[in-house]
Coordinates of C-alpha atoms in Angstrom, one line a residue:
Chain X
X1194 CA 128.2 132.9 63.4
X1195 CA 131.9 132.4 64.0
X1196 CA 132.4 136.2 64.0
X1197 CA 129.7 136.7 66.5
X1198 CA 131.4 134.1 68.8
X1199 CA 134.6 136.0 68.5
X1200 CA 133.1 139.3 69.3
X1201 CA 131.4 137.7 72.4
X1202 CA 134.7 136.2 73.5
X1203 CA 136.4 139.6 73.0
X1204 CA 133.8 141.4 75.0
X1205 CA 134.0 138.9 77.9
X1206 CA 137.8 139.4 77.9
X1207 CA 137.4 143.2 78.0
X1208 CA 135.0 142.9 80.9
X1209 CA 137.4 140.6 82.7
X1210 CA 140.2 143.1 82.1
X1211 CA 138.2 145.9 83.3
X1212 CA 137.4 144.0 86.5
X1213 CA 141.1 143.3 87.0
X1214 CA 142.2 146.9 86.6
X1215 CA 139.6 147.9 89.1
X1216 CA 140.9 145.4 91.6
X1217 CA 144.3 146.9 91.6
X1218 CA 143.1 150.1 92.9
X1219 CA 140.8 148.6 95.5
X1220 CA 141.6 144.9 96.1
X1221 CA 138.8 142.5 97.0
X1222 CA 141.1 140.7 99.2
X1223 CA 144.4 140.9 101.0
X1224 CA 146.6 139.3 103.6
X1225 CA 146.0 139.5 107.3
X1226 CA 148.9 138.7 109.6
X1227 CA 148.7 137.2 113.1
X1228 CA 151.8 137.9 115.2
X1229 CA 152.2 135.9 118.4
X1230 CA 154.1 137.2 121.4
X1231 CA 154.5 134.5 124.1
X1232 CA 155.1 136.2 127.4
X1233 CA 155.2 135.9 131.2
X1234 CA 153.0 139.0 132.0
X1235 CA 154.7 141.7 129.9
X1236 CA 158.0 140.0 129.3
X1237 CA 158.5 138.0 126.1
X1238 CA 159.6 134.5 127.0
X1239 CA 163.2 133.4 126.3
X1240 CA 163.4 129.6 126.5
X1241 CA 166.3 127.9 128.4
X1242 CA 167.5 124.7 130.0
X1243 CA 167.5 123.8 133.7
X1244 CA 170.2 126.2 134.6
X1245 CA 170.0 128.7 131.8
X1246 CA 170.4 132.2 133.3
X1247 CA 169.1 133.7 130.0
X1248 CA 165.7 132.0 130.4
X1249 CA 162.8 134.2 131.4
X1250 CA 161.8 133.4 134.9
X1251 CA 158.3 133.8 136.3
X1252 CA 156.8 133.4 139.7
X1253 CA 153.3 132.0 140.1
X1254 CA 150.6 133.3 142.5
X1255 CA 151.6 130.4 144.8
X1256 CA 155.2 131.6 144.8
X1257 CA 156.6 128.9 142.5
X1258 CA 159.4 130.2 140.3
X1259 CA 159.4 128.6 136.8
X1260 CA 160.7 128.8 133.3
X1261 CA 160.2 127.0 130.0
X1262 CA 162.6 125.1 127.7
X1263 CA 159.9 124.2 125.2
X1264 CA 156.7 126.0 124.3
X1265 CA 154.3 124.9 121.5
X1266 CA 150.6 125.1 120.8
X1267 CA 148.3 124.4 117.9
X1268 CA 146.0 127.1 116.4
X1269 CA 143.1 126.2 114.0
X1270 CA 139.6 127.1 113.1
X1271 CA 140.3 130.8 112.6
X1272 CA 137.4 133.0 111.9
X1273 CA 137.2 136.8 111.3
X1274 CA 134.2 138.8 112.3
X1275 CA 133.3 141.8 110.1
X1276 CA 132.2 145.1 111.6
X1277 CA 128.6 144.2 110.4
X1278 CA 128.8 140.9 112.3
X1279 CA 129.4 138.6 109.2
X1280 CA 131.7 135.7 109.9
X1281 CA 134.6 134.9 107.5
X1282 CA 135.9 131.4 108.1
X1283 CA 139.5 130.8 107.2
X1284 CA 140.0 127.3 105.9
X1285 CA 138.4 126.0 109.0
X1286 CA 138.0 122.4 107.7
X1287 CA 141.5 122.2 106.2
X1288 CA 144.3 121.7 108.7
X1289 CA 146.9 122.0 105.9
X1290 CA 145.7 125.5 105.0
X1291 CA 144.1 126.7 108.2
X1292 CA 146.1 125.3 111.1
X1293 CA 149.6 125.9 112.4
X1294 CA 151.9 125.0 115.3
X1295 CA 153.2 128.0 117.2
X1296 CA 156.7 127.1 118.4
X1297 CA 158.5 129.6 120.6
X1298 CA 161.9 128.0 119.5
X1299 CA 161.1 128.9 115.8
X1300 CA 160.7 132.6 115.2
X1301 CA 159.1 132.1 111.8
X1302 CA 156.2 130.1 113.4
X1303 CA 155.2 133.1 115.6
X1304 CA 153.9 134.8 112.5
X1305 CA 150.9 133.3 110.7
X1306 CA 149.7 135.0 107.5
X1307 CA 146.1 134.6 106.5
X1308 CA 145.9 135.0 102.7
X1309 CA 143.1 136.1 100.5
X1310 CA 141.0 137.6 103.3
X1311 CA 138.0 139.4 101.8
X1312 CA 138.4 143.2 102.0
X1313 CA 136.5 144.9 104.8
X1314 CA 136.7 146.1 108.4
X1315 CA 137.0 143.4 111.1
X1316 CA 136.1 143.8 114.7
X1317 CA 136.7 140.4 116.2
X1318 CA 139.0 137.4 115.8
X1319 CA 138.1 133.8 116.8
X1320 CA 140.3 130.8 116.8
X1321 CA 140.7 127.4 118.4
X1322 CA 143.5 126.4 120.7
X1323 CA 143.9 122.9 119.6
X1324 CA 141.9 121.0 117.0
X1325 CA 138.2 120.5 117.0
X1326 CA 137.2 116.9 117.6
X1327 CA 135.9 116.1 114.1
X1328 CA 139.3 117.0 112.6
X1329 CA 141.5 115.6 115.4
X1330 CA 142.2 112.2 113.9
X1331 CA 145.8 112.2 112.7
X1332 CA 144.5 111.8 109.1
X1333 CA 147.7 111.8 107.1
X1334 CA 146.0 111.2 103.8
X1335 CA 143.7 114.2 104.2
X1336 CA 146.1 116.7 105.8
X1337 CA 149.7 115.5 105.0
X1338 CA 151.3 118.9 105.5
X1339 CA 149.9 119.6 109.0
X1340 CA 150.5 115.9 109.9
X1341 CA 154.1 116.2 108.9
X1342 CA 154.6 119.5 110.7
X1343 CA 153.0 118.3 113.9
X1344 CA 154.8 114.9 113.8
X1345 CA 158.3 116.2 113.1
X1346 CA 161.0 115.0 115.5
X1347 CA 161.6 118.5 116.8
X1348 CA 157.9 119.2 117.2
X1349 CA 156.2 116.0 118.5
X1350 CA 152.7 117.4 118.6
X1351 CA 151.0 114.0 118.3
X1352 CA 149.3 111.9 120.9
X1353 CA 149.6 108.6 119.2
X1354 CA 147.5 106.5 121.7
X1355 CA 144.7 109.0 121.4
X1356 CA 145.1 109.2 117.6
X1357 CA 144.9 113.0 117.9
X1358 CA 147.2 116.0 118.1
X1359 CA 148.7 117.5 121.1
X1360 CA 147.2 120.9 121.6
X1361 CA 149.9 122.3 123.9
X1362 CA 153.3 121.0 124.8
X1363 CA 155.2 122.8 127.6
X1364 CA 158.5 121.6 129.0
X1365 CA 160.4 123.5 131.7
X1366 CA 161.6 123.7 135.3
X1367 CA 160.2 124.9 138.5
X1368 CA 161.1 125.8 142.1
X1369 CA 164.5 126.9 143.2
X1370 CA 166.0 123.4 142.6
X1371 CA 164.8 123.4 139.0
X1372 CA 162.6 120.3 139.0
X1373 CA 161.3 119.4 135.6
X1374 CA 157.7 120.3 134.6
X1375 CA 156.0 118.8 131.6
X1376 CA 152.5 119.7 130.6
X1377 CA 150.9 118.3 127.6
X1378 CA 147.3 118.8 126.6
X1379 CA 145.1 117.1 124.0
X1380 CA 141.6 115.6 123.6
X1381 CA 140.8 111.9 124.3
X1382 CA 137.3 112.1 123.0
X1383 CA 136.2 108.8 121.2
X1384 CA 133.1 107.3 119.9
X1385 CA 130.6 108.2 117.3
X1386 CA 127.1 109.6 117.7
X1387 CA 124.5 107.0 118.6
X1388 CA 127.2 104.8 120.1
X1389 CA 129.0 105.2 123.4
X1390 CA 131.3 108.1 123.8
X1391 CA 134.0 109.0 126.2
X1392 CA 137.0 111.2 127.0
X1393 CA 137.8 114.8 127.6
X1394 CA 137.7 117.6 125.1
X1395 CA 140.7 119.9 125.5
X1396 CA 139.9 122.0 122.5
X1397 CA 139.1 125.6 123.4
X1398 CA 137.5 128.4 121.4
X1399 CA 139.1 131.8 121.8
X1400 CA 137.3 135.1 121.1
X1401 CA 139.2 138.3 121.0
X1402 CA 137.7 141.8 120.3
X1403 CA 139.8 144.2 118.2
X1404 CA 139.8 147.6 119.9
X1405 CA 141.0 149.0 116.6
X1406 CA 139.2 147.4 113.7
X1407 CA 141.5 145.6 111.2
X1408 CA 141.1 147.1 107.7
X1409 CA 141.7 144.5 105.0
X1410 CA 141.8 146.0 101.5
X1411 CA 144.5 148.3 100.2
X1412 CA 146.4 147.5 103.3
X1413 CA 147.2 144.1 104.9
X1414 CA 146.8 144.6 108.6
X1415 CA 148.8 142.9 111.4
X1416 CA 147.2 141.8 114.6
X1417 CA 149.7 141.2 117.5
X1418 CA 148.4 138.7 120.0
X1419 CA 149.8 138.3 123.4
X1420 CA 149.8 134.8 124.9
X1421 CA 150.5 135.3 128.6
X1422 CA 151.8 132.1 130.1
X1423 CA 151.8 133.5 133.6
X1424 CA 148.2 132.4 133.5
X1425 CA 149.2 128.7 133.0
X1426 CA 149.6 128.4 136.8
X1427 CA 147.9 131.6 137.9
X1428 CA 144.9 131.6 135.6
X1429 CA 141.4 133.1 135.6
X1430 CA 139.9 129.7 136.4
X1431 CA 142.5 127.8 138.4
X1432 CA 145.4 128.7 140.8
X1433 CA 147.7 125.7 140.5
X1434 CA 150.5 124.6 142.8
X1435 CA 152.9 122.2 141.0
X1436 CA 153.9 119.0 142.9
X1437 CA 156.0 116.1 141.8
X1438 CA 155.2 112.5 142.3
X1439 CA 153.3 109.7 140.7
X1440 CA 150.0 110.0 142.6
X1441 CA 147.0 111.4 141.0
X1442 CA 147.2 114.6 143.1
X1443 CA 150.6 115.5 141.7
X1444 CA 150.6 117.5 138.6
X1445 CA 154.0 118.9 137.7
X1446 CA 155.9 116.3 135.9
X1447 CA 155.5 114.5 134.0
X1448 CA 152.0 113.5 135.0
X1449 CA 150.2 115.8 132.6
X1450 CA 150.7 113.2 129.9
X1451 CA 147.2 111.8 130.4
X1452 CA 143.8 113.3 130.9
X1453 CA 144.2 113.3 134.7
X1454 CA 144.2 116.9 136.0
X1455 CA 144.7 118.1 132.4
X1456 CA 141.6 120.2 132.2
X1457 CA 142.9 122.6 135.0
X1458 CA 145.7 123.6 132.7
X1459 CA 143.5 123.5 129.6
X1460 CA 140.9 125.9 131.2
X1461 CA 143.7 128.3 132.2
X1462 CA 145.3 128.2 128.8
X1463 CA 142.2 128.4 126.6
X1464 CA 139.4 129.6 128.9
X1465 CA 136.7 127.5 130.5
X1466 CA 134.2 128.2 127.7
X1467 CA 131.7 129.8 130.2
X1468 CA 132.9 133.1 131.6
X1469 CA 136.4 133.0 130.2
X1470 CA 136.6 132.9 126.4
X1471 CA 140.2 134.1 126.0
X1472 CA 142.4 132.2 128.4
X1473 CA 146.0 133.4 128.0
X1474 CA 145.3 135.4 124.8
X1475 CA 144.7 139.1 124.3
X1476 CA 145.1 141.5 121.5
X1477 CA 148.0 144.0 122.1
X1478 CA 148.0 145.8 118.8
X1479 CA 146.2 146.1 115.4
X1480 CA 148.4 147.8 112.7
X1481 CA 146.6 148.8 109.6
Chain O
X325 CA 140.8 110.3 66.8
X326 CA 142.3 106.8 66.7
X327 CA 143.7 107.2 70.2
X328 CA 140.4 108.3 71.5
X329 CA 138.7 105.2 70.2
X330 CA 141.4 102.9 71.6
X331 CA 141.1 104.6 75.0
X332 CA 137.4 104.4 74.9
X333 CA 137.6 100.7 74.2
X334 CA 140.1 99.9 76.9
X335 CA 138.1 101.8 79.5
X336 CA 135.0 99.8 78.7
X337 CA 136.8 96.6 78.9
X338 CA 138.3 97.3 82.3
X339 CA 134.9 98.2 83.7
X340 CA 133.4 95.0 82.5
X341 CA 136.3 93.0 84.1
X342 CA 135.8 94.9 87.4
X343 CA 132.1 94.2 87.6
X344 CA 132.5 90.7 86.6
X345 CA 135.3 89.8 89.0
X346 CA 134.0 91.5 92.2
X347 CA 132.3 88.9 94.4
X348 CA 133.2 89.0 98.0
X349 CA 130.8 86.9 100.0
X350 CA 130.1 87.7 103.7
X351 CA 131.3 85.0 106.0
X352 CA 129.0 83.1 108.4
X353 CA 129.6 84.4 111.9
X354 CA 128.5 82.2 114.7
X355 CA 127.5 83.7 118.0
X356 CA 128.7 81.3 120.8
X357 CA 126.0 80.7 123.4
X358 CA 126.0 83.1 126.3
X359 CA 128.5 85.5 124.8
X360 CA 127.6 89.2 125.3
X361 CA 126.2 91.5 122.5
X362 CA 128.3 92.4 119.5
X363 CA 130.0 95.7 119.3
X364 CA 127.9 98.0 117.1
X365 CA 131.0 98.7 114.9
X366 CA 130.9 95.0 113.8
X367 CA 127.6 95.5 112.0
X368 CA 129.2 98.2 109.8
X369 CA 132.2 96.0 108.9
X370 CA 131.1 92.4 108.8
X371 CA 133.8 89.9 107.9
X372 CA 133.9 89.0 104.2
X373 CA 135.9 86.2 102.6
X374 CA 138.5 88.4 100.8
X375 CA 138.8 91.2 103.3
X376 CA 139.5 88.7 106.0
X377 CA 142.1 87.0 103.8
X378 CA 143.7 90.4 103.2
X379 CA 143.4 91.4 106.8
X380 CA 145.3 88.3 107.9
X381 CA 148.1 89.0 105.5
X382 CA 148.3 92.6 106.6
X383 CA 148.3 91.5 110.2
X384 CA 151.5 89.6 109.6
X385 CA 153.1 92.2 107.3
X386 CA 156.4 93.6 108.8
X387 CA 156.2 96.4 106.2
X388 CA 153.9 98.1 108.7
X389 CA 157.0 99.1 110.7
X390 CA 159.5 101.8 109.8
X391 CA 162.3 99.3 109.3
X392 CA 160.2 96.3 108.1
X393 CA 160.8 94.3 111.2
X394 CA 157.6 94.4 113.2
X395 CA 154.1 93.2 112.2
X396 CA 151.0 93.1 114.3
X397 CA 151.7 89.4 114.7
X398 CA 155.1 90.1 116.3
X399 CA 153.4 90.9 119.6
X400 CA 150.1 89.3 118.9
X401 CA 151.3 85.7 118.6
X402 CA 148.6 83.1 117.8
X403 CA 150.3 80.5 120.1
X404 CA 149.8 82.9 123.0
X405 CA 146.2 83.7 122.1
X406 CA 147.5 86.6 120.1
X407 CA 149.4 88.0 123.1
X408 CA 153.1 87.4 123.9
X409 CA 155.1 86.3 126.9
X410 CA 156.8 89.6 127.6
X411 CA 155.9 91.9 130.6
X412 CA 155.7 94.9 128.3
X413 CA 155.4 94.9 124.6
X414 CA 158.6 95.1 122.6
X415 CA 158.5 97.0 119.3
X416 CA 160.8 98.4 116.7
X417 CA 164.5 98.5 117.7
X418 CA 163.7 96.7 120.9
X419 CA 161.8 99.7 122.3
X420 CA 159.7 98.8 125.3
X421 CA 156.0 99.9 125.3
X422 CA 153.9 101.1 128.2
X423 CA 151.9 97.9 128.8
X424 CA 151.5 94.2 128.5
X425 CA 150.3 93.1 125.0
X426 CA 146.5 92.3 125.2
X427 CA 145.4 89.0 123.6
X428 CA 143.2 89.3 120.5
X429 CA 140.3 87.0 120.8
X430 CA 136.5 87.5 120.8
X431 CA 137.0 91.1 119.8
X432 CA 133.6 91.4 118.2
X433 CA 132.0 91.0 121.6
X434 CA 134.0 93.7 123.4
X435 CA 132.8 97.2 123.9
X436 CA 136.3 98.6 124.9
X437 CA 139.7 97.8 123.5
X438 CA 143.1 98.0 125.3
X439 CA 143.6 98.0 129.0
X440 CA 142.3 101.5 129.4
X441 CA 139.5 101.2 126.8
X442 CA 140.7 104.2 124.8
X443 CA 139.4 102.6 121.6
X444 CA 135.7 101.8 121.2
X445 CA 135.7 100.6 117.6
X446 CA 138.2 98.0 116.4
X447 CA 138.6 99.8 113.1
X448 CA 140.2 102.8 115.0
X449 CA 143.0 100.7 116.5
X450 CA 145.4 99.6 113.7
X451 CA 146.7 103.2 113.2
X452 CA 147.9 103.4 116.8
X453 CA 150.7 100.9 116.7
X454 CA 151.7 102.0 113.2
X455 CA 152.5 105.6 114.4
X456 CA 153.6 104.8 117.9
X457 CA 157.4 105.4 118.5
X458 CA 157.8 102.2 120.6
X459 CA 155.7 100.0 118.4
X460 CA 156.1 100.3 114.6
X461 CA 157.2 103.9 114.2
X462 CA 155.8 104.5 110.8
X463 CA 153.0 106.3 109.1
X464 CA 150.0 105.1 107.2
X465 CA 151.2 106.8 103.9
X466 CA 154.6 105.2 104.4
X467 CA 152.9 101.8 104.8
X468 CA 150.7 102.3 101.8
X469 CA 153.7 103.3 99.6
X470 CA 155.4 100.0 100.6
X471 CA 152.3 97.9 100.0
X472 CA 151.9 99.4 96.6
X473 CA 155.2 97.9 95.6
X474 CA 153.9 94.4 96.3
X475 CA 151.9 93.1 93.3
X476 CA 150.0 90.5 95.3
X477 CA 148.3 93.3 97.3
X478 CA 146.8 94.8 94.2
X479 CA 144.8 91.6 93.7
X480 CA 144.0 91.2 97.3
X481 CA 142.6 94.7 97.6
X482 CA 140.7 94.3 94.3
X483 CA 139.1 91.0 95.5
X484 CA 138.2 92.6 98.9
X485 CA 137.0 96.0 97.8
X486 CA 136.3 95.9 94.1
X487 CA 139.3 97.9 92.9
X488 CA 143.0 97.8 93.6
X489 CA 143.3 101.1 95.5
X490 CA 145.0 100.8 98.8
X491 CA 143.5 103.3 101.3
X492 CA 143.9 103.8 105.0
X493 CA 140.2 102.9 105.6
X494 CA 140.6 99.6 103.7
X495 CA 143.6 98.7 105.7
X496 CA 141.9 99.4 109.0
X497 CA 138.7 97.6 108.0
X498 CA 140.3 94.5 106.6
X499 CA 142.5 94.1 109.7
X500 CA 139.4 94.5 111.9
X501 CA 137.5 92.0 109.9
X502 CA 140.2 89.4 110.3
X503 CA 140.3 90.1 114.1
X504 CA 136.5 89.7 114.3
X505 CA 136.9 86.2 113.0
X506 CA 139.3 85.3 115.9
X507 CA 136.6 83.7 118.1
X508 CA 137.7 81.4 120.9
X509 CA 134.8 79.3 122.3
X510 CA 136.0 75.7 122.1
X511 CA 137.7 75.0 125.4
X512 CA 137.1 72.0 127.7
X513 CA 134.8 74.4 129.7
X514 CA 132.8 75.1 126.6
X515 CA 132.5 71.5 125.6
X516 CA 131.2 70.6 129.1
X517 CA 128.7 73.5 129.0
X518 CA 127.5 72.2 125.6
X519 CA 127.2 68.7 127.1
X520 CA 129.4 67.1 124.5
X521 CA 130.4 64.3 126.8
X522 CA 133.4 65.7 128.7
X523 CA 133.4 66.2 132.5
X524 CA 135.4 68.4 134.9
X525 CA 137.8 66.5 137.1
X526 CA 137.0 66.7 140.8
X527 CA 139.6 69.4 141.3
X528 CA 138.4 71.4 138.3
X529 CA 134.8 71.2 139.5
X530 CA 135.9 72.4 143.0
X531 CA 137.9 75.2 141.2
X532 CA 134.8 76.2 139.2
X533 CA 132.7 76.3 142.4
X534 CA 135.3 78.5 144.1
X535 CA 135.7 80.6 141.0
X536 CA 132.0 81.4 141.0
X537 CA 132.2 82.3 144.6
X538 CA 135.3 84.5 144.6
X539 CA 136.1 85.6 141.0
X540 CA 132.9 85.6 138.9
X541 CA 131.6 89.0 140.0
X542 CA 134.2 90.7 137.9
X543 CA 135.1 87.8 135.5
X544 CA 131.5 87.5 134.5
X545 CA 129.6 86.2 131.5
X546 CA 130.9 83.6 129.1
X547 CA 133.7 86.0 128.1
X548 CA 134.9 85.8 131.7
X549 CA 135.0 89.6 132.0
X550 CA 132.2 92.0 132.8
X551 CA 134.2 94.6 130.7
X552 CA 134.2 97.0 133.6
X553 CA 137.2 99.0 134.7
X554 CA 138.5 98.4 138.2
X555 CA 141.4 99.2 140.4
X556 CA 142.3 95.9 142.1
X557 CA 145.3 97.3 143.9
X558 CA 148.0 95.6 141.8
X559 CA 151.5 97.1 142.1
X560 CA 151.3 100.3 140.0
X561 CA 153.2 101.1 136.9
X562 CA 155.3 104.2 137.7
X563 CA 155.6 105.2 134.1
X564 CA 154.5 108.8 133.9
X565 CA 152.2 108.1 131.0
X566 CA 150.2 105.6 133.0
X567 CA 147.0 106.6 134.7
X568 CA 144.9 103.5 133.7
X569 CA 141.3 104.3 132.6
X570 CA 141.8 107.9 133.8
X571 CA 144.4 108.5 131.0
X572 CA 141.3 108.6 128.8
X573 CA 138.5 110.0 131.0
X574 CA 140.6 112.3 133.3
X575 CA 138.4 111.3 136.2
X576 CA 140.1 110.8 139.5
X577 CA 137.7 107.9 140.2
X578 CA 139.2 106.0 137.2
X579 CA 142.8 106.4 138.3
X580 CA 144.8 103.2 137.7
X581 CA 141.6 101.3 136.8
X582 CA 142.1 98.7 134.1
X583 CA 139.7 96.6 132.0
X584 CA 138.9 93.3 133.7
X585 CA 140.7 90.8 131.5
X586 CA 138.9 87.8 129.9
X587 CA 140.2 84.6 131.4
X588 CA 139.8 82.6 128.2
X589 CA 143.2 81.1 127.2
X590 CA 144.7 82.8 130.3
X591 CA 147.4 80.1 130.7
X592 CA 148.9 81.1 127.4
X593 CA 149.3 84.8 128.2
X594 CA 151.7 85.0 131.1
X595 CA 153.0 87.3 132.5
X596 CA 149.9 89.0 134.0
X597 CA 148.9 92.5 135.0
X598 CA 148.8 95.7 132.9
X599 CA 152.6 95.7 132.7
X600 CA 153.3 92.1 133.5
X601 CA 153.8 92.5 137.2
X602 CA 153.1 88.8 137.9
X603 CA 155.0 85.9 136.3
X604 CA 152.4 83.3 136.9
X605 CA 148.7 82.9 137.7
X606 CA 149.7 81.5 141.1
X607 CA 151.5 84.8 141.8
X608 CA 148.3 86.6 141.0
X609 CA 146.3 84.4 143.4
X610 CA 149.0 84.7 146.1
X611 CA 148.8 88.4 145.8
X612 CA 145.0 88.5 146.1
X613 CA 145.3 86.2 149.1
X614 CA 148.0 88.3 150.9
X615 CA 146.2 91.5 150.3
X616 CA 146.4 94.2 147.6
X617 CA 147.6 97.8 147.8
X618 CA 145.1 100.2 149.2
X619 CA 143.7 103.1 147.1
X620 CA 140.9 105.6 147.5
X621 CA 139.2 104.1 144.5
X622 CA 140.1 100.4 145.3
X623 CA 137.4 98.2 144.0
X624 CA 134.4 98.1 146.5
X625 CA 134.3 94.3 146.4
X626 CA 137.9 94.1 147.6
X627 CA 137.4 96.9 150.2
X628 CA 134.5 95.0 151.6
X629 CA 136.7 92.0 152.1
X630 CA 139.6 93.7 153.8
X631 CA 141.5 94.4 150.5
X632 CA 142.0 90.7 149.8
X633 CA 140.6 87.5 148.5
X634 CA 141.5 84.9 151.1
X635 CA 142.5 81.6 149.5
X636 CA 144.2 78.5 151.0
X637 CA 146.7 76.5 149.0
X638 CA 144.1 73.8 148.0
X639 CA 141.7 76.4 146.8
X640 CA 144.4 78.0 144.7
X641 CA 145.3 74.7 143.2
X642 CA 141.6 74.1 142.4
X643 CA 141.1 77.5 140.8
X644 CA 144.3 77.1 138.7
X645 CA 143.1 73.8 137.4
X646 CA 139.7 75.2 136.5
X647 CA 141.4 78.1 134.7
X648 CA 143.2 75.5 132.5
X649 CA 139.8 74.3 131.3
X650 CA 139.4 77.7 129.6
X651 CA 142.2 76.9 127.2
X652 CA 141.1 76.5 123.6
X653 CA 143.9 74.4 122.1
X654 CA 142.6 74.6 118.6
X655 CA 142.5 78.4 118.8
X656 CA 146.2 78.7 119.9
X657 CA 147.2 76.0 117.4
X658 CA 148.3 73.4 119.9

């Protein structure tokens, strides 16, 4: 009896070994890398203070020159669509493993590596700009890593009063006299089903087709995504003129710290969810 | 093998102890006559003897702040109907908040919390001050780590929830339960309404009559607020984070609208206005009398009256003396 058990164990081990060696030739999974290039049109953005000559300047459709000193946004809910239409979710309900803060000031954050992606050909990429409502609760116990990243002093991607994350944080300057601009977006949705609900949802779903399919397997592909911040003011949905003041019609700075007027910017950044599902994002290259 | 037996025994013993000790009775909760309906969240978190006890202790726990100096009670002072006397709230390291501290009273009957109603369930509120830079500047795990060092909390959590684990949810729920018990309905006004033998003075009675005529359309129900949001043309807070109710809804129509405040215990909560624009209640009445700032979304009732509530000096005196009858001395510990 004991011998039989040993033989069985041995054969299971052999089988496992065989499976392993097969994997090495043709892996069942590999990495997939997302590389973000934040631009004004074709030019990669260089951040800078009010009078920094090195900062990348852009001019809006309405003729307002502007540049950024800070540029951050949150990415989550990443899904990969296989050539046959099957959807592979990437840790979509785990902000620690499936969400990140893209920060133009930190080069390492511009590259986000998805690990253990099932082998196959992928034709489409979907992700969320921001955090979907059900996870947007500043739950430190559940997602301590993302909470700490977003809340760090040099990041400040939390909207405390809304107990949610900031989805976008842009600081910069506009017009020839370099007036400050400050545009923060985030959701203010509150209330549970069956009770009263309120607030605006600033989360946006992005869908990007891959002209060249990404082949995950023996190779780990890299998808370069362009985020064109020219569209912040001159977007597919809204053409925005910045104006400074404290009345509700003013929108430059720092009034977009509330839900007022925020959706104009949100729709330009992340699409309006109706006829624009990509906002500022496009795929510039797939390297296999 | 011996170890296993010992472990087994000790496990069983603990379980028995746990089951035996956990008895946390629900507290009786009286609905004062004429008060509006309870918030639905109340039914899912009804006050219990030990969670309320725990909640009260947590409410007064300075370990909630990053440097152990600020508790909920630092701003929500019982002697001021759980508000304070500062124009804007002062938090950790004397940092100044955006708005005037709201009183905490009759919370179970409110459908919106804070001046812009951003919170709909009381259990969702305690995290906000904990993490806000100008208030406590901490985090819930930092708070829990500190509480775990205090042996008394082990017992309190055990009694309240059946085991000693300190979780964010338990903190939020016990603080909310304590706050639900802060019901103020024993003012002179209440005693007169209940016909317990007291009477309004002549001036108070005149004030009550004027109040019903000029104030009660917004300060309605026995809570003295209809819980609506209105722009009454008060001097605006120019802080860039302020948009009133629109901060939450994003709607232009809600710009600089604030929740109509309850007038219960109003004499204890000076200064007045969303960021303490008015030092006294008389200042508020003077302002309404002279005329408020115009706005596209100024309250229709004010618009219909030429942007003001005309009041002569005698009328103001009368209204002020009526407002004093809304003071619940027992509630504020005086």
